[in-house]
XYZ file of C-alpha atoms in Angstrom:
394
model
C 31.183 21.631 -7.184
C 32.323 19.583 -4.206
C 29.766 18.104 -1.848
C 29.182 15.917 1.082
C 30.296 11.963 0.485
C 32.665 12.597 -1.901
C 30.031 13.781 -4.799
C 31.924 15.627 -7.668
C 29.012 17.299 -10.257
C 25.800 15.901 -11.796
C 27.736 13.010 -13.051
C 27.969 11.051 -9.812
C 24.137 11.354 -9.673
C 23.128 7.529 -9.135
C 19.761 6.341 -10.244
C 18.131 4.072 -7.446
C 15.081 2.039 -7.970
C 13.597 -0.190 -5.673
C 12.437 -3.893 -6.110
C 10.357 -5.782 -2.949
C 7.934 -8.375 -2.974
C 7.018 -11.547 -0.552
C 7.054 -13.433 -3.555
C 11.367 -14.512 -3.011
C 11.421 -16.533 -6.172
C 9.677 -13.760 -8.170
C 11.528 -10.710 -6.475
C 14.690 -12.472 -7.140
C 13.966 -12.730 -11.097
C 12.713 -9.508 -11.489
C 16.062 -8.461 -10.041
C 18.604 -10.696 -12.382
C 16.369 -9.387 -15.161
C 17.713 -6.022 -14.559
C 20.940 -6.645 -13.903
C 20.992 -8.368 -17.012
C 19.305 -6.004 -19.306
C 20.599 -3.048 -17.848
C 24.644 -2.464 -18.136
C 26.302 -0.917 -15.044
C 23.182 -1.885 -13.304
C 24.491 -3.009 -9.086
C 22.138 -4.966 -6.665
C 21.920 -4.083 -3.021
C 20.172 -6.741 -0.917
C 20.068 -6.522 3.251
C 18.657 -10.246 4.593
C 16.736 -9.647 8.108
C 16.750 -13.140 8.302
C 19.842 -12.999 10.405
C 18.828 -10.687 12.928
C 18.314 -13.226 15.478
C 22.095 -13.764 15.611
C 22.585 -9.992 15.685
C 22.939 -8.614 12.254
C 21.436 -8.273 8.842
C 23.673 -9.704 6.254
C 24.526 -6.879 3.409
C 25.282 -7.839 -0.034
C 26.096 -6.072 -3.328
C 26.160 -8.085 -6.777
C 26.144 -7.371 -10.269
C 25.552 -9.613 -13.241
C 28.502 -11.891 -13.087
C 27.958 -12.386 -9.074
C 28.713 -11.367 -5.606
C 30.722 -8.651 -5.502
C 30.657 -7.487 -1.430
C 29.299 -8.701 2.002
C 28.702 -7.381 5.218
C 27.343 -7.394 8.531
C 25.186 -4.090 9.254
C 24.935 -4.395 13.508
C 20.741 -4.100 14.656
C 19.937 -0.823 16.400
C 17.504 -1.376 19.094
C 16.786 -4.635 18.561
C 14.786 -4.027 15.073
C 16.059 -5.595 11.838
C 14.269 -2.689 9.731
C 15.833 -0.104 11.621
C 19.354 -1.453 11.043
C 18.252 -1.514 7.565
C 17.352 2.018 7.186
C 20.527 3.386 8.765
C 22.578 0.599 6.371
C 20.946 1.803 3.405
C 22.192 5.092 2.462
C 25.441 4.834 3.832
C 25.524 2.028 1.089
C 23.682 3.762 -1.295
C 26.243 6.599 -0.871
C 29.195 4.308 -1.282
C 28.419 3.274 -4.540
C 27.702 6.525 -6.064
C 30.882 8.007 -4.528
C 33.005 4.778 -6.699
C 31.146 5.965 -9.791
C 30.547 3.709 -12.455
C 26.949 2.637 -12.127
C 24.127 3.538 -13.986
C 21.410 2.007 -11.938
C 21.705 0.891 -8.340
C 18.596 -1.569 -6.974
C 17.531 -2.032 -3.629
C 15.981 -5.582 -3.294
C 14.055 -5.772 -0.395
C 13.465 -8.195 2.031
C 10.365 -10.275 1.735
C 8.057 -8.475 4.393
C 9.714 -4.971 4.192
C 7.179 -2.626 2.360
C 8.242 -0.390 -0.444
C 7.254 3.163 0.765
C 9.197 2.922 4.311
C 12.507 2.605 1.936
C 11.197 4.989 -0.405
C 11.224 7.894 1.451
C 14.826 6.976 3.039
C 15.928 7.394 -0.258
C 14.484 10.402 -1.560
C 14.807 12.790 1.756
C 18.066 12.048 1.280
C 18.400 13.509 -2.096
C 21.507 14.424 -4.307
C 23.500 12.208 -5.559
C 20.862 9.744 -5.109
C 17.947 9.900 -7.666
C 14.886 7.637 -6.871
C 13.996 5.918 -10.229
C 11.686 3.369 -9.814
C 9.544 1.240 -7.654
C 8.477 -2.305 -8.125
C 6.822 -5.206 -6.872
C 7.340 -8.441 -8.420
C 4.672 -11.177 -7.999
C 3.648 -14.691 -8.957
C -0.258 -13.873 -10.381
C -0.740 -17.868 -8.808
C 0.182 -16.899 -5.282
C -2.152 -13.876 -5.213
C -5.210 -15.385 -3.958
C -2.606 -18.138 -1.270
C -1.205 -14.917 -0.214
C -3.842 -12.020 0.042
C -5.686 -15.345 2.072
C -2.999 -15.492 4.744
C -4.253 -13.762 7.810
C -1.263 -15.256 10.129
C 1.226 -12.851 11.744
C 4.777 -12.472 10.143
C 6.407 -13.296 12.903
C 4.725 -16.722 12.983
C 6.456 -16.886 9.648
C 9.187 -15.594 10.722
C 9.279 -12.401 8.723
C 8.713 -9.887 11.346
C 11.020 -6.428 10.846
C 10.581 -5.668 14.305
C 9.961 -7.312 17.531
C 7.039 -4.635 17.739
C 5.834 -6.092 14.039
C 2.404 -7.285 14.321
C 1.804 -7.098 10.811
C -0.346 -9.967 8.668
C 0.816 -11.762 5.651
C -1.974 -10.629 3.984
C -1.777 -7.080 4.880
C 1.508 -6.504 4.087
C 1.386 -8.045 0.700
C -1.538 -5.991 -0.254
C 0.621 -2.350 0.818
C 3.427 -3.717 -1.404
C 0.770 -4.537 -4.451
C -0.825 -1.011 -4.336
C 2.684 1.617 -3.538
C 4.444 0.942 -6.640
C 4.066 2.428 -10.131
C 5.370 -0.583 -11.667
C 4.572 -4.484 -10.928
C 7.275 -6.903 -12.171
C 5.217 -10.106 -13.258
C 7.596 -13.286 -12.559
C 4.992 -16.002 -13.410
C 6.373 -19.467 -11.558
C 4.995 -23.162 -12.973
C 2.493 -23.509 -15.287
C -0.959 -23.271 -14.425
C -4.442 -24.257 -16.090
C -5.748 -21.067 -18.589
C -8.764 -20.401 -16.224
C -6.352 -20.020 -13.259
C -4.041 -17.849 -15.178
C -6.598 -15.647 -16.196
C -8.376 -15.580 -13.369
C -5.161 -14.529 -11.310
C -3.945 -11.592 -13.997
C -7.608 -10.142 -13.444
C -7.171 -9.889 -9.861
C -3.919 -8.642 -10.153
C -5.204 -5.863 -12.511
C -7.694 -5.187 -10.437
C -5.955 -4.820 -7.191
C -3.478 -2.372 -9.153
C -5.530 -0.020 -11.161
C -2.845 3.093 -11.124
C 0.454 0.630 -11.897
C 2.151 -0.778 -15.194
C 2.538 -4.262 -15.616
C 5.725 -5.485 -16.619
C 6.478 -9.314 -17.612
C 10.135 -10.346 -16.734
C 11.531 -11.972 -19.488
C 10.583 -8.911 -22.361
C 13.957 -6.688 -20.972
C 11.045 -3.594 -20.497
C 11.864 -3.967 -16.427
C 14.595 -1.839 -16.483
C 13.734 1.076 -18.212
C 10.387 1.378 -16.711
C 12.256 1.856 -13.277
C 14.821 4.875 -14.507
C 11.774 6.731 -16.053
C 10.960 8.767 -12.184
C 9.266 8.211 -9.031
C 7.427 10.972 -7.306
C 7.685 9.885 -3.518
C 4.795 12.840 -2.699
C 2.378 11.501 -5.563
C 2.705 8.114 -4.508
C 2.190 8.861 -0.422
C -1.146 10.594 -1.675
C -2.404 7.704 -4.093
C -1.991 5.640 -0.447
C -3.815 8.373 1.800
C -7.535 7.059 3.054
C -8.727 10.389 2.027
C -8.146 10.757 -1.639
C -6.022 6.891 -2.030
C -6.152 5.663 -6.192
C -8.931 2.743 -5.128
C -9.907 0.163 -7.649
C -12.531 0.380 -10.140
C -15.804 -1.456 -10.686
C -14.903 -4.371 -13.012
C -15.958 -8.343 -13.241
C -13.555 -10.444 -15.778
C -12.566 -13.950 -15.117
C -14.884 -15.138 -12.176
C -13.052 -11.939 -10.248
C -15.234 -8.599 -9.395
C -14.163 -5.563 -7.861
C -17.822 -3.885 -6.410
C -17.226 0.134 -6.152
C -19.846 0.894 -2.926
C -20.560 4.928 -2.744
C -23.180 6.353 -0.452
C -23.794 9.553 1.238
C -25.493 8.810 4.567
C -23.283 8.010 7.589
C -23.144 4.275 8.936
C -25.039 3.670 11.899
C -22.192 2.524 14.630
C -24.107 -0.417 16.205
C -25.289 -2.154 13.200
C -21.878 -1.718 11.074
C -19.741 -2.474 14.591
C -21.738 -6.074 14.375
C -21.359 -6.562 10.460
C -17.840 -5.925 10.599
C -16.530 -9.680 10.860
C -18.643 -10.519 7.304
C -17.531 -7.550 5.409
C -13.544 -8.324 6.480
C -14.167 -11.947 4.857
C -16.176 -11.225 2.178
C -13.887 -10.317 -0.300
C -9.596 -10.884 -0.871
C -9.339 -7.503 -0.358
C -11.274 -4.683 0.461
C -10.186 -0.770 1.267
C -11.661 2.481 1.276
C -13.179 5.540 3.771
C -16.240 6.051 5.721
C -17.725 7.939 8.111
C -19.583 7.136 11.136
C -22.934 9.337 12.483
C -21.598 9.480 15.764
C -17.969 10.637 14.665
C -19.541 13.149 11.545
C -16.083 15.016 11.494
C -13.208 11.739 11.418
C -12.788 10.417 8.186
C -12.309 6.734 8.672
C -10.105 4.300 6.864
C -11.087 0.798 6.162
C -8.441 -1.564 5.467
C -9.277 -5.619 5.038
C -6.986 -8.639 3.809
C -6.859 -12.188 5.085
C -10.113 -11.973 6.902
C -8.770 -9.097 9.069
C -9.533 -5.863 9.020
C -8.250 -2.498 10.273
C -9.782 0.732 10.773
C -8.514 3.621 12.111
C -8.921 7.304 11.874
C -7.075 9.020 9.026
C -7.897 13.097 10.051
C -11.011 15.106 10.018
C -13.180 15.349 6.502
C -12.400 18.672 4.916
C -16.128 19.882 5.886
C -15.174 19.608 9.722
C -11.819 21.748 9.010
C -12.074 26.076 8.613
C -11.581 27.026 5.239
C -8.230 28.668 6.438
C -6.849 25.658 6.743
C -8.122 24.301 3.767
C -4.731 25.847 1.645
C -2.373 23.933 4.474
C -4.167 20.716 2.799
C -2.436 18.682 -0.150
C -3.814 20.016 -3.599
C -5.221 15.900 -4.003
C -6.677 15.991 -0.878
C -8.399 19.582 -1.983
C -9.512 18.153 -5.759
C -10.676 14.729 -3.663
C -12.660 16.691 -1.875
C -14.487 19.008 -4.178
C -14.787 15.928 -6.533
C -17.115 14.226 -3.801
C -18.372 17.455 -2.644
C -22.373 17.019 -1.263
C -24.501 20.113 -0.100
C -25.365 18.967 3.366
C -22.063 16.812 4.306
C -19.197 18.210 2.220
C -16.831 15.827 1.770
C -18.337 13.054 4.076
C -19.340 10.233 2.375
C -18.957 6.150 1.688
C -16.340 4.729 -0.317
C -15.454 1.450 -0.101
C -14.072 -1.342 -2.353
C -14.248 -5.325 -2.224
C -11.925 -7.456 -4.999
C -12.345 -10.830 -4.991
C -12.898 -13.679 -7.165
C -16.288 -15.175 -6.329
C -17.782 -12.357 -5.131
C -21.226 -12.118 -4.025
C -22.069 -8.766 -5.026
C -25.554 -8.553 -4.165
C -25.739 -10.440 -0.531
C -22.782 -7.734 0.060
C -24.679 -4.708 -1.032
C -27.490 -6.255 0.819
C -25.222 -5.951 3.628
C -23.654 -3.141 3.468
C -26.673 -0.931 2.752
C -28.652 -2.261 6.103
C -25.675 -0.455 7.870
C -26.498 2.758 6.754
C -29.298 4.928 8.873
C -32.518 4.234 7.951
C -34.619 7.215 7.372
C -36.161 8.127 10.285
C -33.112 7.957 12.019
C -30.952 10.043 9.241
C -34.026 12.490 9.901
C -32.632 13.238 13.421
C -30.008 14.601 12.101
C -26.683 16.107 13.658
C -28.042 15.969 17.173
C -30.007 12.838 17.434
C -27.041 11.058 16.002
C -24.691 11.826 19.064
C -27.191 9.544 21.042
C -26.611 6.378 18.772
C -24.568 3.906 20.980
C -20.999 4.090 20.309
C -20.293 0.935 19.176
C -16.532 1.845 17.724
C -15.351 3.885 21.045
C -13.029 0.722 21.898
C -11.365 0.248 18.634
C -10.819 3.728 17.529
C -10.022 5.359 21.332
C -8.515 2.236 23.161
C -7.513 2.716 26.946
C -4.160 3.047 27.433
């Protein structure tokens, strides 16, 4: 069968699997580990740091070297855009010259794995999303899950638009993958080193953990990516969060609760939750906002919440079969009599963690019970404390 781009038959199918991480020195070994272990493996690496002159640099390599460059031109002014309409083009190159049995995307240090994910697999046959990775030095965990400056004070902005944090976007490329490439740098004291592999564990509960160096890389990213699984493993509502654990000096605390947050006293707690932990994520709900499902999102002492969709208890149950089937078994899973779906789940990794002053904390947020008595009605008259972050004025 003839196709589009020049694709003769199942054997031009070409594998792709994708390798990021703001980790440069670890990204780049994780990458020359594959090439080298895997024959007829090609690299495809786009450089945004270039884009101030005008262009993102393109180059392809395999084991022995370079063997193309090129200039892909910006399209309205954004790096990542010229990226995405550079990538597939490319992508479709190579798999039209045959030859190749695995073709990775490297990313660029602050480009985050999903956006180039889903490139790839809407685009479909002959290109076959394999793999995703992130490699990481376990020592620059903690430096870089820290960082709360912007990207482009670094300059690593994608975008002139990208207000992104160092923090933040090194925690979205942690938790995406299926596979994290572990490219350990200089030698560090045994505490450390421990201490570091327990927070990465931690922070990746659903992800294999690959050392580069023990030629496993490869073949862990040609065994499949599911694009759909992973989206839903990121969603608010039913996201793959980490587990209660506490090894090494690091804890993750696991906080569940069914009564809604009163607005006014969370709204004023919210600076001390962002910083009390490396990382914290999760949902919540709000008694003044009973039918948005909230998503909390915290690294480098900043924190972002925004609305992620109604709870499945606000929705009619027509519409429940238009609904993922994870968002459905999420759902039942935390399913309560009175509030359905609604509930508290949040989760704070750290090392040093002060569990208790943070449950403390956390639990004088909730409504007490004379005010949960009130119920439905008497909660609409709690002040809304959150109507400038989550509705801002245009």
């Amino acid at each position: 069968m003839n196709g589009a781009h020049g694709w003769h038959g199942a054997q031009a199918r070409l594998p792709v699997a994708i390798v990021g991480g703001l980790n440069t020195e670890a990204r780049r070994a994780a990458v020359e580990e594959i090439l080298r272990t895997v024959p007829g493996s090609i690299a495809l690496h786009h450089d945004l740091s270039a884009a101030p002159d005008g262009a993102v640099r393109r180059t392809v390599r395999d084991a022995r070297g370079l063997l193309a460059e090129g200039d892909a031109p910006l399209v309205n002014n954004c790096a990542c855009c010229a990226l995405r309409e550079d990538l597939v083009p490319e992508l479709l190159r190579l798999a039209d010259g045959g030859g190749h049995r695995l073709a990775v995307v490297e990313l660029w240090e602050s480009v985050v794995p999903q956006a180039m994910a889903a490139v790839i697999a809407a685009e479909g046959a002959p290109l076959a999303l394999t793999g995703v990775a992130t490699a990481v030095d376990p020592a620059l965990l903690v430096p870089c899950l820290a960082d709360g400056n912007d990207l482009a004070e670094a300059g690593l902005a994608a975008a002139p638009t990208d207000q992104r944090t160092i923090a933040d976007t090194f925690a979205r490329q942690l938790e995406y993958p299926t596979v994290i490439a572990i490219a350990e740098g200089g030698a560090a004291d045994e505490p450390a080193h421990d201490a570091d592999h327990a927070l990465l564990a931690q922070l990746t509960p659903g992800a294999r953990r690959v050392r580069t160096g023990e030629a496993a890389l490869g073949a862990a990213l040609l065994e499949g990516f599911d694009v759909a699984a992973a989206a839903a493993r990121q969603h608010p509502a039913c996201a793959l969060l980490p587990q209660e654990y506490d090894e090494h000096g690091v804890s993750t605390l696991v906080w569940r609760r069914e009564r809604p947050f009163h607005p006014g006293r969370l709204y004023a707690a919210l600076e001390d939750l962002a910083c009390a932990a490396a990382r914290s994520r999760g949902r919540f709900w709000l008694a003044d906002r009973p039918d948005t499902l909230l998503s909390w999102d915290a690294a480098g002492g900043a924190l972002c919440v925004e609305s992620a969709g109604p709870w499945m208890a606000a929705l009619p149950e027509a519409a429940w079969e238009m609904m993922p089937a994870e968002r459905r078994v999420a759902a039942a899973l935390d399913w309560h009599p009175r509030h359905g779906d609604r509930h508290q789940h949040l989760t704070f990794t750290s090392p040093g963690l002060d569990r208790d002053a943070l449950l403390i904390l956390l639990d004088s947020c909730l409504l007490t019970d004379a005010e949960y008595a009130a119920g439905p009605d008497g909660w609409k008259k709690l002040p809304r404390a959150f109507d400038g972050l989550l509705d801002p004025v245009a």
